[in-house]
Coordinates of C-alpha atoms in Angstrom, one line a residue:
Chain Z
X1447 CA -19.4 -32.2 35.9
X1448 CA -19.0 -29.4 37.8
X1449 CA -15.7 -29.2 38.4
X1450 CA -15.2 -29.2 35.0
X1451 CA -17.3 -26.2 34.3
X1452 CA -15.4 -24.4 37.4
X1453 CA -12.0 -25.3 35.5
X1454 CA -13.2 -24.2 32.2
X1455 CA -14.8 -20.8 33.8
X1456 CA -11.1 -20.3 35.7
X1457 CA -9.6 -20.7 32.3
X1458 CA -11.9 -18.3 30.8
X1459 CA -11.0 -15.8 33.1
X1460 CA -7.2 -16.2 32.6
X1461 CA -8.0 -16.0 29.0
X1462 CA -9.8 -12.0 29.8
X1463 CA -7.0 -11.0 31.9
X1464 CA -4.3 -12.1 29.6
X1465 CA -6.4 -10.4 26.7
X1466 CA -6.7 -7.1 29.1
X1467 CA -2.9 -7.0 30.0
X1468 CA -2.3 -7.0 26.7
X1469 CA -3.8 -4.1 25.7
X1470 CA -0.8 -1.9 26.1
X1471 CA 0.5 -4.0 24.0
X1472 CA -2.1 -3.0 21.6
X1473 CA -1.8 0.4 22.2
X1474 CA 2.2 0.2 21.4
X1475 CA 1.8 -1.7 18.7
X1476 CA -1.2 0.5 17.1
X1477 CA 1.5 3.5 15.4
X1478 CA 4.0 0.9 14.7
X1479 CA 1.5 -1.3 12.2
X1480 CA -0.2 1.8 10.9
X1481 CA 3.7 3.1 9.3
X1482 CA 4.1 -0.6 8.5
X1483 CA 0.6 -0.6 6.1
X1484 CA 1.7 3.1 4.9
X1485 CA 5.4 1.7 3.9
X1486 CA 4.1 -1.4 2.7
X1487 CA 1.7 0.8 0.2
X1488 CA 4.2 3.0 -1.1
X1489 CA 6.4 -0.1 -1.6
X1490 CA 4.2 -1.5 -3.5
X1491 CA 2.6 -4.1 -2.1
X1492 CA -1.3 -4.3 -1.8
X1493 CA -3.1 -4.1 1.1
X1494 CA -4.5 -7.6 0.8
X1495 CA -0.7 -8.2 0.4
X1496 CA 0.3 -6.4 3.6
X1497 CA -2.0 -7.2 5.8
X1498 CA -1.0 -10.9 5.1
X1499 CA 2.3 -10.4 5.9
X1500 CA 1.1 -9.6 9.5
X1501 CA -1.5 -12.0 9.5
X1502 CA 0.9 -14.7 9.1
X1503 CA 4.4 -13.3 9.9
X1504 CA 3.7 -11.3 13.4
X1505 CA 7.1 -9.8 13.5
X1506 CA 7.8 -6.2 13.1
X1507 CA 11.4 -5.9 12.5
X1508 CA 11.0 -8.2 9.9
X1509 CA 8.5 -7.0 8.6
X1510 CA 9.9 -3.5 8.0
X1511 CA 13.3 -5.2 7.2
X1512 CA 11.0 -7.1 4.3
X1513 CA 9.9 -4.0 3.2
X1514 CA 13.5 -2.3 2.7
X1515 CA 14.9 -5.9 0.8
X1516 CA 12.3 -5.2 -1.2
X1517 CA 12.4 -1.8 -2.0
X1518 CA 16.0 -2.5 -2.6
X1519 CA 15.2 -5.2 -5.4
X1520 CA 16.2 -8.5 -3.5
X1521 CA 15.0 -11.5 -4.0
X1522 CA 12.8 -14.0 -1.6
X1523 CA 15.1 -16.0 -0.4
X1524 CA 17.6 -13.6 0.7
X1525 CA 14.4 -11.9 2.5
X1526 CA 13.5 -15.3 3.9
X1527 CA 17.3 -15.9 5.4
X1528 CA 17.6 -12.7 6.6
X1529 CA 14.1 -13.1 8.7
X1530 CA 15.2 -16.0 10.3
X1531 CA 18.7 -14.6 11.2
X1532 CA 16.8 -11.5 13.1
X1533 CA 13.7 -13.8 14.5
X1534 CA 16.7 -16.1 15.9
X1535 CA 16.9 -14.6 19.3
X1536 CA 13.5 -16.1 19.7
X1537 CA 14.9 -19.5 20.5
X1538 CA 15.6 -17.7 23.8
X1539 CA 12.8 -16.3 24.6
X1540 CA 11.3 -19.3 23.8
X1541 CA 13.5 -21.6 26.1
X1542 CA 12.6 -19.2 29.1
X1543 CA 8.8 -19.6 28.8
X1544 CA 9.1 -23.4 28.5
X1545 CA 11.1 -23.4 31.7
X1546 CA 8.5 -20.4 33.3
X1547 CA 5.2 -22.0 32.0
X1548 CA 2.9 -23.9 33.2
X1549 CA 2.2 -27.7 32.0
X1550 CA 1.1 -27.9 28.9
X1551 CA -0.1 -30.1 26.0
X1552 CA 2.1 -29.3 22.6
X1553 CA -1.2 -28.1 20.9
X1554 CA -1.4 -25.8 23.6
X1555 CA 2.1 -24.4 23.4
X1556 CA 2.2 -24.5 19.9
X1557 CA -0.7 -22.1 19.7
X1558 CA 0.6 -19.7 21.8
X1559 CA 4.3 -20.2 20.2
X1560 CA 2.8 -17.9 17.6
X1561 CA 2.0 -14.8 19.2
X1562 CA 5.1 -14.5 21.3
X1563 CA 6.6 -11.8 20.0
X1564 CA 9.1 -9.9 22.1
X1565 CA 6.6 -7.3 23.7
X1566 CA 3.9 -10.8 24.2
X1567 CA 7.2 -12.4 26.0
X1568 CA 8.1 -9.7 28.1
X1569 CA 4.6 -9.3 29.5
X1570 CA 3.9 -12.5 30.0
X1571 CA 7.7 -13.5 31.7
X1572 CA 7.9 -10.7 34.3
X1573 CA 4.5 -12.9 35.9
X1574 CA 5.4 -14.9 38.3
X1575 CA 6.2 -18.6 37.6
X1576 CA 4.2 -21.0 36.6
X1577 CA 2.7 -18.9 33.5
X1578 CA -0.6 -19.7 32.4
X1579 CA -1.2 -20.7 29.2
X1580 CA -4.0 -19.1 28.6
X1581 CA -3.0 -16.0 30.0
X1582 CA -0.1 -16.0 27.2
X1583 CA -2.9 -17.2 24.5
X1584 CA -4.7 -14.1 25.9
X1585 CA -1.7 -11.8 25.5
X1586 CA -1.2 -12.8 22.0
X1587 CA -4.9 -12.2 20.8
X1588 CA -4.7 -8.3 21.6
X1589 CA -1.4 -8.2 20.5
X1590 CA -2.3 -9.8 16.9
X1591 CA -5.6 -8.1 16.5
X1592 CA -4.2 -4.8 16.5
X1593 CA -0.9 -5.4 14.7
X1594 CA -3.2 -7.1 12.0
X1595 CA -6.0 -4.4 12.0
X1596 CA -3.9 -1.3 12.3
X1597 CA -1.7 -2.4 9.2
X1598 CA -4.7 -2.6 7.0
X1599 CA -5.8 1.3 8.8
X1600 CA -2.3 2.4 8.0
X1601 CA -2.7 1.3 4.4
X1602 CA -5.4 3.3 3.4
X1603 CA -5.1 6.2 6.5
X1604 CA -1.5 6.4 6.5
X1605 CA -0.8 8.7 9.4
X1606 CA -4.6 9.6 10.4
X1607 CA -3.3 10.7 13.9
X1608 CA -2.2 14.0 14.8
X1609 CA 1.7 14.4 14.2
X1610 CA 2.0 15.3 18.1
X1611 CA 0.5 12.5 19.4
X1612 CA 2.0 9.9 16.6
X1613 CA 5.8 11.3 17.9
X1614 CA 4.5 10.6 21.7
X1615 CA 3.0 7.0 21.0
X1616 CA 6.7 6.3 19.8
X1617 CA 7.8 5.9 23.5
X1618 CA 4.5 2.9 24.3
X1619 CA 6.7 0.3 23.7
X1620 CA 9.7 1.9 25.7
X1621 CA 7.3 3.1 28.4
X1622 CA 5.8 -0.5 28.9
X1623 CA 8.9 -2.5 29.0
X1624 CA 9.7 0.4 31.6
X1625 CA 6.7 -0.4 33.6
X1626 CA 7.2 -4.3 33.2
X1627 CA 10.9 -3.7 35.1
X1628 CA 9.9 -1.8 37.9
X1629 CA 7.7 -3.5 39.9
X1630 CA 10.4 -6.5 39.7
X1631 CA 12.9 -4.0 40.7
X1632 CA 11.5 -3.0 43.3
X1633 CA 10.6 -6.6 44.0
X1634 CA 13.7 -8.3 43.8
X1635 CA 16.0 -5.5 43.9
X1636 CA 19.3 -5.1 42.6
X1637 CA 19.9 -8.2 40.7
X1638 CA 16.8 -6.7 38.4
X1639 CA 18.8 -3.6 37.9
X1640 CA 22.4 -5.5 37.2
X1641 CA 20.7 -7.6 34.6
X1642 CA 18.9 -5.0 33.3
X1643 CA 21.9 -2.8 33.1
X1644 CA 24.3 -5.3 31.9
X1645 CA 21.4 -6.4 28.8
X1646 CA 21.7 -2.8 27.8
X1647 CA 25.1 -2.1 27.5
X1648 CA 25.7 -5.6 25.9
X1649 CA 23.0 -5.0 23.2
X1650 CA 25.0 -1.6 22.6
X1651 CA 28.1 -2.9 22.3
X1652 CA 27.3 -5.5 20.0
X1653 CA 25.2 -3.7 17.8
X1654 CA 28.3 -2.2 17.0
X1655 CA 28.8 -5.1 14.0
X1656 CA 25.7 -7.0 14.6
X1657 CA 22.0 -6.8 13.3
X1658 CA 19.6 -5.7 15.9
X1659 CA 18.1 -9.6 16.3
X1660 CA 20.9 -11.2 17.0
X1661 CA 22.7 -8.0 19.5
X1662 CA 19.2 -8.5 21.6
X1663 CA 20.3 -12.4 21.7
X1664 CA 24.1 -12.0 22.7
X1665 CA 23.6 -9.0 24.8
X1666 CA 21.2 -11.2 26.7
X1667 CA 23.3 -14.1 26.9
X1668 CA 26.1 -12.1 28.1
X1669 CA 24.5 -10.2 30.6
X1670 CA 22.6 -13.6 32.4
X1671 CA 26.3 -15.4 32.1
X1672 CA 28.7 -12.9 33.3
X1673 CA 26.3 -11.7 36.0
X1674 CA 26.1 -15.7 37.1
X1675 CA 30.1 -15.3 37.0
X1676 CA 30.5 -12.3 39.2
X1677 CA 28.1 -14.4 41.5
X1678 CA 30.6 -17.2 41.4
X1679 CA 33.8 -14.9 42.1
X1680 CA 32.7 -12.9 44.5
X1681 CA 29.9 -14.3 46.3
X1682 CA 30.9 -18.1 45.8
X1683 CA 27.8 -19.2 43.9
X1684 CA 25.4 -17.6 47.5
X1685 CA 22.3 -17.2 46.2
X1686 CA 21.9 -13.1 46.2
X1687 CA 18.5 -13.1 45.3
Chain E
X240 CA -8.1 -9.3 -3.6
X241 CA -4.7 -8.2 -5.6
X242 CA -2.1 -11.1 -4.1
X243 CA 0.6 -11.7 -6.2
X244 CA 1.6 -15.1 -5.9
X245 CA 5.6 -14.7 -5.5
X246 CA 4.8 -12.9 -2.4
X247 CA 2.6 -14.9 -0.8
X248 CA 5.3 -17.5 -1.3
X249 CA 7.7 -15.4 0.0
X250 CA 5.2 -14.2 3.2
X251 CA 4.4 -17.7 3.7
X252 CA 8.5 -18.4 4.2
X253 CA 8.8 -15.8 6.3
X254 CA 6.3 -16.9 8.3
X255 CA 7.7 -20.4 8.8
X256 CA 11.3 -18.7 9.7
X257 CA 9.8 -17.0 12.4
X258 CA 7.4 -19.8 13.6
X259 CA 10.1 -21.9 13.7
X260 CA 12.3 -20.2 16.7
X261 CA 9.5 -19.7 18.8
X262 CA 7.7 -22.8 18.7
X263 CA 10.8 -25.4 19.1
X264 CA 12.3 -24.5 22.6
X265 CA 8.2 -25.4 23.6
X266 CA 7.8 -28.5 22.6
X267 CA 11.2 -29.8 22.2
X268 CA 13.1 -28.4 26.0
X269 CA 12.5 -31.0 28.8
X270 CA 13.8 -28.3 31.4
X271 CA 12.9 -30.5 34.6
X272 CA 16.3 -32.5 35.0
X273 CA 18.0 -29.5 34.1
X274 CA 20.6 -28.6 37.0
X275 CA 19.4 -25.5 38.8
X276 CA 21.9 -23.0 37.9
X277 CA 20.7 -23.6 34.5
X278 CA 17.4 -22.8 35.1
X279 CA 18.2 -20.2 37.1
X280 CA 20.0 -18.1 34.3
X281 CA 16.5 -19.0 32.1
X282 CA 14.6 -16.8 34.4
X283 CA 17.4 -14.0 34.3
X284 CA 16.5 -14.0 30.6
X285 CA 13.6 -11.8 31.1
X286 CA 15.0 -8.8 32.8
X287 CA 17.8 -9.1 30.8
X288 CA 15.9 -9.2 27.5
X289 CA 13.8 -5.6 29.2
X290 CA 17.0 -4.1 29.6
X291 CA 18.5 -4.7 25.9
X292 CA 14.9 -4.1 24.5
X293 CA 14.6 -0.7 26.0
X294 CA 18.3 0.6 25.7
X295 CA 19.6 1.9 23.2
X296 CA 16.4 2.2 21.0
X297 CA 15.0 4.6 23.4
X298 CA 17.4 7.0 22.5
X299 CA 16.2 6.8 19.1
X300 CA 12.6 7.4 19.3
X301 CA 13.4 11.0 18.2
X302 CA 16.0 13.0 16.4
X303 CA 16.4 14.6 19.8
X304 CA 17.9 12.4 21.9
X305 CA 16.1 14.2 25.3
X306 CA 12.6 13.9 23.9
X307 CA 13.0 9.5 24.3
X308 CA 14.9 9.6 27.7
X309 CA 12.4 12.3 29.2
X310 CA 9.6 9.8 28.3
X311 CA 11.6 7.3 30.0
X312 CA 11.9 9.2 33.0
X313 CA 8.3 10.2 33.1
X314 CA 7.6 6.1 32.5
X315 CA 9.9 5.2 35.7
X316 CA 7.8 8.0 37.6
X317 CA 4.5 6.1 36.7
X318 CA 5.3 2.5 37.0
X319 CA 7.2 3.5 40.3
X320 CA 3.8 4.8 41.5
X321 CA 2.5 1.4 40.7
X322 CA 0.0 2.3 37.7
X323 CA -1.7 -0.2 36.1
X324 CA 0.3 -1.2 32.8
X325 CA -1.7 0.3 30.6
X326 CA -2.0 4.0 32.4
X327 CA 1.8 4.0 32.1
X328 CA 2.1 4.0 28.8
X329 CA -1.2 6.3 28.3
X330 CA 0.2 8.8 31.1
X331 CA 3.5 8.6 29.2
X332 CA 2.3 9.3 25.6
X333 CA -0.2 12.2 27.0
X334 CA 2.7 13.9 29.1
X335 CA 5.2 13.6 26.0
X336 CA 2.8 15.0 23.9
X337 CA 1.8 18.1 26.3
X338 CA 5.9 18.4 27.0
X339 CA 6.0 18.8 23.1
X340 CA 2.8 21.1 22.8
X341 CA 3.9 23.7 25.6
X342 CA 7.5 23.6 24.1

C-alpha cells in the first residue's frame, strides 16, 4: 500500500513542476489569446463562441487563420481543410515525443496529445529523455488555462494592458524558445547551434511559397536530414555529439 | 449563451483536424525496433523545431525590425546566465519595455 501512495505522491509532484514550467508558457500565451478574444469580437463571433474555439481547438495560428476565413466570407470546410494543412507539422512533433517519452498507457498519451501545442512541445522535448507523462499533462494544463481564460478577458477587455508593455510581451514566446535553446547549447554544443541554424534558414526559405505550418515542418525535416548527411560525408556517420 | 450552431460545427472540425496530428504518432509509432539513426534524427527534431520557431518571426514582432532581435539578444544574455525559464521571459519583456520607455 505504501508504495503505491509514494508512486502516486512522485506523480503528483511531476504533475506541480510540469504545471510550474509551464507558466512562461502562460505568460506568452496571455497577449496572444487576449488579441485572439478582441479579433474574434469584432469578427463577429460571441464570446461564448470564442472562447469555445480555444476550449476545444488549442491552436493559435489556426485560430487567427479561422478568424481571417471568416472575415473573408469562406465557408467551414474550407476553414476545416486549411486547419489541418497548418496543424500538419504536428505529426512531427508528435513522432518525437513518442520516441522521447516515457512508457505510457494510450489513455495517458492521448490526454496529453491535446495540449501539445508547439510552445507545450518545445518545453517539454528540450527535458531530457524519458519525458514524464505527467510532467507533459502538467505543461498542458497552464498552457490551456490561460489560452482559454485570456480569450474570454480579451473579449470583453480587448487590450486592458498598457500599449508598452503589450509591444514587449510580444517577444515571451521568442524569449522562451530562446531560453529552451541555450542551456542545450551550451550542453551539447555545436550540433545544438547547426540544427538550430539550419531550422531557421530552412523555415525562411520555404516560407517563401509555403504556409507557415507546413515551412516549420519542411524546414525541420531538412535541417535534421541534411545535417545527418554532412555527418555521413565528412565525419563517416562518427557520432559528433 | 449566443452559440450559433454552424460554428460550433465548424469549431468542433477544427478541433478534430488538429487532434488528429498530435494524437496519432502516440499511439500508433512503435519507435523501439526503429534502427538508431532513425531515432536519432527524432531527437534532433526539437532543436531543430526552436530554431525555425524562433527565426524569422522574431524579426516580426515589430515594424522595427531591431526592437525583436534586441529582445533576442537580451533573452540569450538571460538564459546564458542560467535564469529560471520563466525570469527570462519576464526580464526580457521588463527590459524591452524600459528600452522602449527611455527611447
Amino acid at each position: 500500500m505504501e508504495s503505491v501512495s509514494n508512486l502516486y505522491h512522485q506523480e503528483e509532484s511531476v504533475l506541480k513542476k510540469g504545471i510550474v514550467n509551464g507558466l512562461p508558457i502562460a505568460i506568452g500565451y496571455m497577449p496572444v489569446a487576449l488579441t485572439f478574444g478582441l479579433i474574434a469580437g469584432s469578427t463577429g463571433l460571441s464570446v461564448a463562441e470564442a472562447v469555445l474555439m480555444s476550449m476545444i481547438v488549442f491552436a493559435g495560428a489556426s485560430q487567427y487563420m479561422a478568424l481571417t476565413m471568416i472575415a473573408l466570407g469562406s465557408g467551414a470546410l474550407e476553414i476545416i481543410l486549411a486547419t489541418f494543412i497548418v496543424n500538419f507539422r504536428h505529426l512531427l512533433m508528435s513522432a518525437a515525443i513518442s520516441e522521447m517519452g516515457e512508457k505510457s498507457s494510450k489513455k495517458v498519451r492521448a490526454l496529453y496529445a491535446f495540449g501539445l501545442t508547439d510552445e507545450v512541445f518545445a518545453v517539454a522535448s528540450t527535458k531530457e529523455a524519458p519525458i514524464r507523462s505527467h510532467y507533459i499533462i502538467g505543461l498542458g494544463i497552464s498552457a490551456y488555462t490561460s489560452w482559454v481564460f485570456f480569450t474570454g478577458v480579451g473579449f470583453y477587455a480587448g487590450s486592458f494592458l498598457p500599449a508598452i508593455i503589450q509591444e514587449s510581451m510580444a517577444i515571451a514566446l521568442y524569449a522562451l524558445f530562446i531560453a529552451l535553446l541555450i542551456p542545450s547549447i551550451k550542453k551539447e554544443g555545436k550540433i545544438v547551434i547547426a540544427l538550430a541554424f539550419l531550422g531557421g534558414i530552412f523555415h525562411t526559405i520555404f516560407q517563401v511559397w509555403m504556409a507557415t505550418g507546413w515551412a516549420i515542418m519542411f524546414g525541420t525535416i531538412a535541417a535534421v536530414v541534411i545535417l545527418e548527411g554532412i555527418e555521413q560525408v565528412f565525419f563517416k556517420g562518427r557520432d559528433t555529439r | 449563451m449566443n452559440l450559433s450552431i454552424p460554428i460550433v460545427w465548424m469549431i468542433v472540425g477544427m478541433g478534430i483536424v488538429t487532434y488528429i496530428p498530435r494524437l496519432l504518432p502516440l499511439i500508433l509509432l512503435q519507435t523501439e525496433n526503429w534502427p538508431t539513426w532513425s531515432k536519432k534524427m527524432l531527437s534532433r527534431v526539437p532543436y531543430a523545431v526552436l530554431g525555425a520557431l524562433i527565426f524569422p518571426g522574431i524579426l516580426s514582432v515589430h515594424e522595427n525590425v531591431f526592437y525583436g532581435l534586441f529582445g533576442g539578444i537580451i533573452a540569450i544574455l538571460f538564459a546564458y546566465l542560467n535564469m529560471p525559464l520563466i525570469v527570462v521571459v519576464g526580464g526580457t519583456i521588463v527590459s524591452l519595455a524600459a528600452m522602449t520607455y527611455i527611447f
